Amino acid sequence: MNQEEPQRNLALDLVRVTEAAALASSRWLGKGDNKKGDMAAVDAMRLSFNAIEIKGVVVIGEGEKDKAPMLYNGESLGTGNGPGMDVAVDPVEGTKLLAYGRPNAISVVALAPRGTMYDPGPAFYMQKIAVPSQAREHVDINAPVQDNLKAIASALGKSVDDLVVFVLDKPRHKQLIEDIRQAGARIQLHTDGDVAGALMAVSPDGDVDVMMGTGGTPEGVLTAAAIISMGGEMQCRLDPQSEQEKENLLSAGYDLKRVLTVRDLIQSEDVFFAATGISGGTFLQGVSFTGQGALTRSMVMRGKTGTLRRIESLHSFEKLMRISAIKYK
């Protein structure tokens, strides 16, 4: 067996990035302005990346440089020293959740070796099914919903009516919701946040057994880093929601019938992932202000070792504001 000396776990650097984004954006909780909340997170995240020893390039970001003054695709991040890394960012996953004070808004970042992340190109949406490790060999995105739920239940040692399925509450899921109900499974309907939904499904202590439905393609790539770390599985297939998106995908040579797994979305196990709760929820608690500072809760993962850490951090604003360029108050 080849054994290695312990190496730097970049996920422990990444959590400082997601904590900063969560602290900055949480000031906008429930204030109805998703743009200002997102921008606060973006600014904090960009500044925090300056301290990480990587040559990072954003593969999953906020859009091309000329369309978004944010963490745009192709932007360089990090000090410019250290390993070359693909970077996936979602400063606020669930901007509407943050704006309207709803649970499960989170800040998320993932890293993978340069050139290993799937480029979604013009793909905005993909159909997904995400399950924990026990069921990873028992799902088929091309199979009927009822067949998948039976197979998942069997793999988990449950009956179908024990299962809880995470589904985004969107018009496009009307038939999916009906099929799940007919199969006998229970449903959690969420307005937004399919990264959180997939994490809830694959987490060993989550209260969701499977995530089903169509969500964002960039979010699927970001989620893959966490699923690789936790040993679960997610099958995906591009699912354009407009004729224009479909035409763009076909013109660019994308195969709309191809089934993608997490190994297609990120072609490496040497991945790093961090997420910090912003608005709270049963899955990942949000930012709590203490009067003198704040408490954050995060999850941190490294794919190569399969280690998942839950980190609770107490931040002192009196000390932070002496040295930090980020506005936390």
Coordinates of C-alpha atoms in Angstrom, one line a residue:
M1 CA 0.0 0.0 0.0
N2 CA 1.3 3.5 -0.9
Q3 CA 1.2 5.7 2.1
E4 CA 1.7 9.5 2.0
E5 CA 2.7 12.1 4.6
P6 CA -0.2 14.3 5.7
Q7 CA -0.9 17.0 3.2
R8 CA -2.4 20.5 3.5
N9 CA -6.2 20.3 3.6
L10 CA -7.3 23.2 1.6
A11 CA -10.9 22.8 2.8
L12 CA -9.7 24.2 6.1
D13 CA -8.7 27.3 4.2
L14 CA -11.9 27.4 2.2
V15 CA -14.1 27.5 5.4
R16 CA -12.6 30.9 6.2
V17 CA -13.9 32.0 2.7
T18 CA -17.5 30.7 3.3
E19 CA -17.6 32.0 6.9
A20 CA -16.7 35.5 5.6
A21 CA -19.3 35.3 2.9
A22 CA -22.0 34.1 5.4
L23 CA -21.1 36.7 8.0
A24 CA -21.3 39.5 5.4
S25 CA -24.5 38.4 3.7
S26 CA -26.4 37.4 6.8
R27 CA -26.9 41.1 7.6
W28 CA -29.4 41.1 4.7
L29 CA -31.5 38.3 6.0
G30 CA -35.2 39.0 5.4
K31 CA -34.6 42.5 4.1
G32 CA -36.0 41.7 0.6
D33 CA -32.9 42.6 -1.4
N34 CA -31.2 39.6 -2.8
K35 CA -28.8 41.6 -4.9
K36 CA -27.2 43.4 -1.9
G37 CA -27.0 40.2 0.1
D38 CA -25.3 38.4 -2.8
M39 CA -22.9 41.3 -3.4
A40 CA -21.9 41.4 0.2
A41 CA -21.0 37.7 0.0
V42 CA -19.1 38.1 -3.2
D43 CA -17.0 40.9 -1.9
A44 CA -16.1 39.0 1.3
M45 CA -15.4 35.8 -0.6
R46 CA -13.1 37.5 -3.1
L47 CA -11.0 39.2 -0.4
S48 CA -10.8 36.0 1.6
F49 CA -9.5 34.1 -1.4
N50 CA -6.5 36.4 -1.6
A51 CA -4.9 34.5 1.3
I52 CA -5.2 31.0 -0.1
E53 CA -2.0 29.5 -1.6
I54 CA -3.5 28.3 -5.0
K55 CA -3.4 29.2 -8.6
G56 CA -7.2 29.1 -8.9
V57 CA -9.5 29.7 -11.9
V58 CA -13.2 30.1 -11.5
V59 CA -15.0 27.4 -13.6
I60 CA -18.4 27.6 -11.9
G61 CA -19.1 31.3 -11.1
E62 CA -21.4 34.1 -11.6
G63 CA -21.1 34.5 -15.4
E64 CA -18.7 35.9 -17.9
K65 CA -16.7 39.0 -16.9
D66 CA -18.6 41.4 -19.2
K67 CA -22.0 40.2 -17.9
A68 CA -21.4 40.1 -14.1
P69 CA -19.1 42.2 -11.9
M70 CA -18.9 39.3 -9.5
L71 CA -16.8 36.1 -9.2
Y72 CA -17.0 35.5 -13.0
N73 CA -16.0 32.4 -15.0
G74 CA -12.3 32.6 -15.9
E75 CA -11.4 34.9 -13.0
S76 CA -8.1 34.1 -11.2
L77 CA -8.3 33.5 -7.4
G78 CA -5.7 32.8 -4.7
T79 CA -2.2 34.1 -4.3
G80 CA -1.0 32.7 -7.6
N81 CA 1.3 30.3 -5.8
G82 CA 0.7 26.6 -5.0
P83 CA -1.3 24.0 -7.0
G84 CA -3.5 24.9 -10.0
M85 CA -7.1 24.5 -9.1
D86 CA -10.5 24.7 -10.7
V87 CA -12.8 26.7 -8.4
A88 CA -16.6 26.5 -8.0
V89 CA -18.3 29.2 -6.0
D90 CA -21.8 30.1 -4.9
P91 CA -21.5 33.0 -2.5
V92 CA -25.1 32.7 -1.6
E93 CA -26.8 29.5 -2.7
G94 CA -30.4 30.5 -2.3
T95 CA -30.4 34.3 -2.7
K96 CA -34.2 34.4 -2.5
L97 CA -34.1 32.3 0.7
L98 CA -31.8 34.9 2.2
A99 CA -33.8 37.9 1.0
Y100 CA -37.1 36.5 2.4
G101 CA -35.6 35.0 5.6
R102 CA -36.3 31.4 4.6
P103 CA -34.1 28.5 5.8
N104 CA -31.2 26.7 4.0
A105 CA -29.4 29.7 2.4
I106 CA -25.7 28.7 2.5
S107 CA -22.4 29.9 1.2
V108 CA -20.5 27.2 -0.8
V109 CA -17.0 26.7 -2.4
A110 CA -15.3 23.7 -4.0
L111 CA -11.8 23.1 -5.4
A112 CA -10.5 20.4 -7.7
P113 CA -7.3 20.0 -9.7
R114 CA -7.0 22.2 -12.7
G115 CA -8.9 20.8 -15.7
T116 CA -11.0 18.3 -13.9
M117 CA -14.3 20.1 -13.5
Y118 CA -17.1 19.7 -16.0
D119 CA -17.7 22.9 -18.0
P120 CA -21.5 23.4 -18.2
G121 CA -21.1 25.9 -21.1
P122 CA -24.6 27.0 -22.1
A123 CA -26.3 24.5 -19.9
F124 CA -28.4 26.2 -17.2
Y125 CA -30.5 23.2 -16.1
M126 CA -30.0 19.5 -15.5
Q127 CA -32.2 16.7 -14.1
K128 CA -30.7 15.1 -11.0
I129 CA -31.2 12.3 -8.6
A130 CA -28.9 12.3 -5.5
V131 CA -28.7 9.5 -2.9
P132 CA -26.5 8.4 0.0
S133 CA -23.7 5.9 -0.3
Q134 CA -25.9 2.9 0.6
A135 CA -28.0 3.5 -2.5
R136 CA -25.4 4.7 -5.0
E137 CA -25.5 1.5 -7.0
H138 CA -29.3 1.3 -7.0
V139 CA -30.5 4.3 -9.0
D140 CA -31.1 4.9 -12.6
I141 CA -32.2 8.3 -13.8
N142 CA -33.8 6.8 -16.8
A143 CA -36.0 4.5 -14.8
P144 CA -39.5 5.4 -13.6
V145 CA -39.8 7.3 -10.3
Q146 CA -41.6 4.4 -8.6
D147 CA -38.8 1.9 -9.6
N148 CA -36.1 4.2 -8.2
L149 CA -37.9 4.8 -4.9
K150 CA -38.4 1.1 -4.4
A151 CA -34.7 0.4 -5.1
I152 CA -33.6 3.2 -2.8
A153 CA -35.9 2.1 0.0
S154 CA -34.6 -1.5 -0.3
A155 CA -30.9 -0.3 -0.2
L156 CA -31.6 1.8 2.9
G157 CA -33.5 -0.9 4.7
K158 CA -36.7 1.1 4.6
S159 CA -40.1 0.9 3.0
V160 CA -41.1 3.4 0.3
D161 CA -43.4 5.2 2.7
D162 CA -40.5 5.8 5.1
L163 CA -38.6 7.8 2.4
V164 CA -38.4 11.6 2.3
V165 CA -37.8 13.1 -1.1
F166 CA -36.4 16.6 -1.5
V167 CA -38.0 18.4 -4.5
L168 CA -37.9 22.0 -5.6
D169 CA -41.5 23.5 -5.6
K170 CA -41.5 24.5 -9.3
P171 CA -44.2 24.1 -12.0
R172 CA -41.8 21.9 -14.0
H173 CA -42.1 19.3 -11.2
K174 CA -45.9 18.9 -11.2
Q175 CA -45.7 15.4 -12.7
L176 CA -42.7 14.4 -10.6
I177 CA -44.5 15.3 -7.4
E178 CA -47.5 13.4 -8.4
D179 CA -45.4 10.3 -9.3
I180 CA -43.7 10.4 -5.9
R181 CA -47.0 10.7 -4.1
Q182 CA -48.4 7.8 -6.1
A183 CA -45.4 5.7 -5.1
G184 CA -46.2 6.4 -1.5
A185 CA -43.1 8.4 -0.4
R186 CA -43.1 11.6 1.6
I187 CA -41.9 14.9 0.1
Q188 CA -40.1 18.0 1.4
L189 CA -41.0 20.9 -1.0
H190 CA -38.5 23.8 -1.1
T191 CA -38.7 27.0 -3.1
D192 CA -34.9 27.1 -3.8
G193 CA -31.6 25.6 -2.9
D194 CA -30.8 22.3 -4.7
V195 CA -27.2 22.3 -3.5
A196 CA -28.5 22.1 0.0
G197 CA -31.1 19.5 -1.1
A198 CA -28.4 17.2 -2.5
L199 CA -26.2 17.6 0.6
M200 CA -29.2 16.8 2.8
A201 CA -29.8 13.6 0.8
V202 CA -26.2 12.3 0.9
S203 CA -25.3 13.4 4.5
P204 CA -25.2 10.5 6.9
D205 CA -27.2 12.5 9.5
G206 CA -29.6 14.2 7.0
D207 CA -33.4 13.9 7.3
V208 CA -33.8 13.5 3.5
D209 CA -33.3 10.2 1.7
V210 CA -33.1 11.3 -1.9
M211 CA -33.2 14.5 -4.0
M212 CA -35.1 14.4 -7.3
G213 CA -35.8 17.0 -10.0
T214 CA -34.4 19.6 -12.3
G215 CA -32.1 22.3 -10.9
G216 CA -29.0 24.3 -11.9
T217 CA -26.2 22.7 -13.9
P218 CA -23.5 24.8 -12.2
E219 CA -24.9 23.9 -8.8
G220 CA -24.7 20.2 -9.9
V221 CA -20.9 20.5 -10.5
L222 CA -20.4 22.3 -7.2
T223 CA -22.4 19.6 -5.3
A224 CA -20.3 16.8 -6.9
A225 CA -17.3 17.7 -4.8
A226 CA -19.2 17.1 -1.6
I227 CA -20.8 13.9 -2.9
I228 CA -17.4 12.5 -3.9
S229 CA -16.2 13.2 -0.4
M230 CA -19.2 11.6 1.3
G231 CA -19.4 8.6 -1.0
G232 CA -22.9 9.1 -2.3
E233 CA -24.0 9.4 -5.9
M234 CA -25.8 11.8 -8.2
Q235 CA -26.9 11.0 -11.7
C236 CA -27.7 13.9 -14.0
R237 CA -28.8 14.6 -17.5
L238 CA -29.0 18.0 -19.2
D239 CA -32.5 19.3 -19.2
P240 CA -32.9 22.6 -21.1
Q241 CA -35.9 24.6 -20.0
S242 CA -36.2 26.6 -23.2
E243 CA -35.8 26.0 -26.9
Q244 CA -33.0 28.6 -27.0
E245 CA -31.1 26.7 -24.3
K246 CA -31.7 23.4 -26.2
E247 CA -30.4 24.9 -29.5
N248 CA -27.4 26.3 -27.8
L249 CA -26.5 23.0 -26.3
L250 CA -26.9 21.1 -29.5
S251 CA -24.9 23.6 -31.4
A252 CA -22.1 23.3 -28.9
G253 CA -22.1 19.5 -29.2
Y254 CA -23.6 18.5 -25.9
D255 CA -25.3 15.2 -25.7
L256 CA -28.8 15.7 -24.1
K257 CA -29.2 11.9 -23.5
R258 CA -25.9 11.3 -21.8
V259 CA -26.2 10.3 -18.1
L260 CA -23.5 12.1 -16.0
T261 CA -22.3 10.9 -12.6
V262 CA -20.3 12.8 -10.0
R263 CA -17.1 11.3 -11.6
D264 CA -18.1 12.9 -14.9
L265 CA -18.7 16.3 -13.2
I266 CA -15.4 16.2 -11.4
Q267 CA -12.7 13.8 -12.7
S268 CA -10.7 13.6 -9.5
E269 CA -11.0 12.5 -5.9
D270 CA -8.6 15.2 -4.7
V271 CA -11.5 17.7 -4.1
F272 CA -12.1 20.1 -1.3
F273 CA -15.5 21.5 -0.2
A274 CA -16.8 24.0 2.4
A275 CA -20.2 25.3 3.2
T276 CA -21.4 27.7 5.9
G277 CA -25.0 28.3 6.9
I278 CA -26.4 31.8 6.4
S279 CA -30.2 31.7 7.1
G280 CA -30.3 28.6 9.2
G281 CA -32.3 25.4 9.0
T282 CA -32.2 21.8 10.4
F283 CA -29.5 20.9 7.9
L284 CA -26.9 23.6 8.6
Q285 CA -27.6 26.3 11.2
G286 CA -27.2 29.9 10.2
V287 CA -25.3 32.9 11.5
S288 CA -26.2 33.9 15.1
F289 CA -25.2 37.4 16.2
T290 CA -24.1 37.7 19.9
G291 CA -23.8 41.4 20.3
Q292 CA -20.0 41.2 20.4
G293 CA -19.6 39.0 17.4
A294 CA -21.2 36.0 15.7
L295 CA -21.4 32.3 15.7
T296 CA -21.1 30.3 12.4
R297 CA -21.6 26.7 11.6
S298 CA -19.9 25.0 8.6
M299 CA -19.3 21.6 7.1
V300 CA -15.8 20.9 5.5
M301 CA -14.8 18.0 3.4
R302 CA -11.8 16.5 1.7
G303 CA -12.5 13.9 -1.0
K304 CA -9.1 12.1 -0.9
T305 CA -9.6 11.1 2.7
G306 CA -13.4 11.2 2.9
T307 CA -13.2 13.3 6.0
L308 CA -16.3 15.4 6.9
R309 CA -15.9 18.0 9.7
R310 CA -18.5 20.1 11.3
I311 CA -17.0 23.4 12.5
E312 CA -18.6 25.9 14.9
S313 CA -16.7 29.2 15.0
L314 CA -17.1 32.1 17.4
H315 CA -16.1 35.4 15.7
S316 CA -15.1 38.5 17.8
F317 CA -16.0 41.7 15.8
E318 CA -13.9 43.8 18.2
K319 CA -10.8 42.1 17.0
L320 CA -11.8 41.3 13.5
M321 CA -12.7 44.8 12.6
R322 CA -9.2 46.0 13.6
I323 CA -7.6 44.1 10.8
S324 CA -10.3 43.0 8.4
A325 CA -11.1 44.8 5.2
I326 CA -14.5 43.0 5.1
K327 CA -17.4 44.9 6.6
Y328 CA -19.1 42.5 9.1
K329 CA -21.0 45.3 11.0

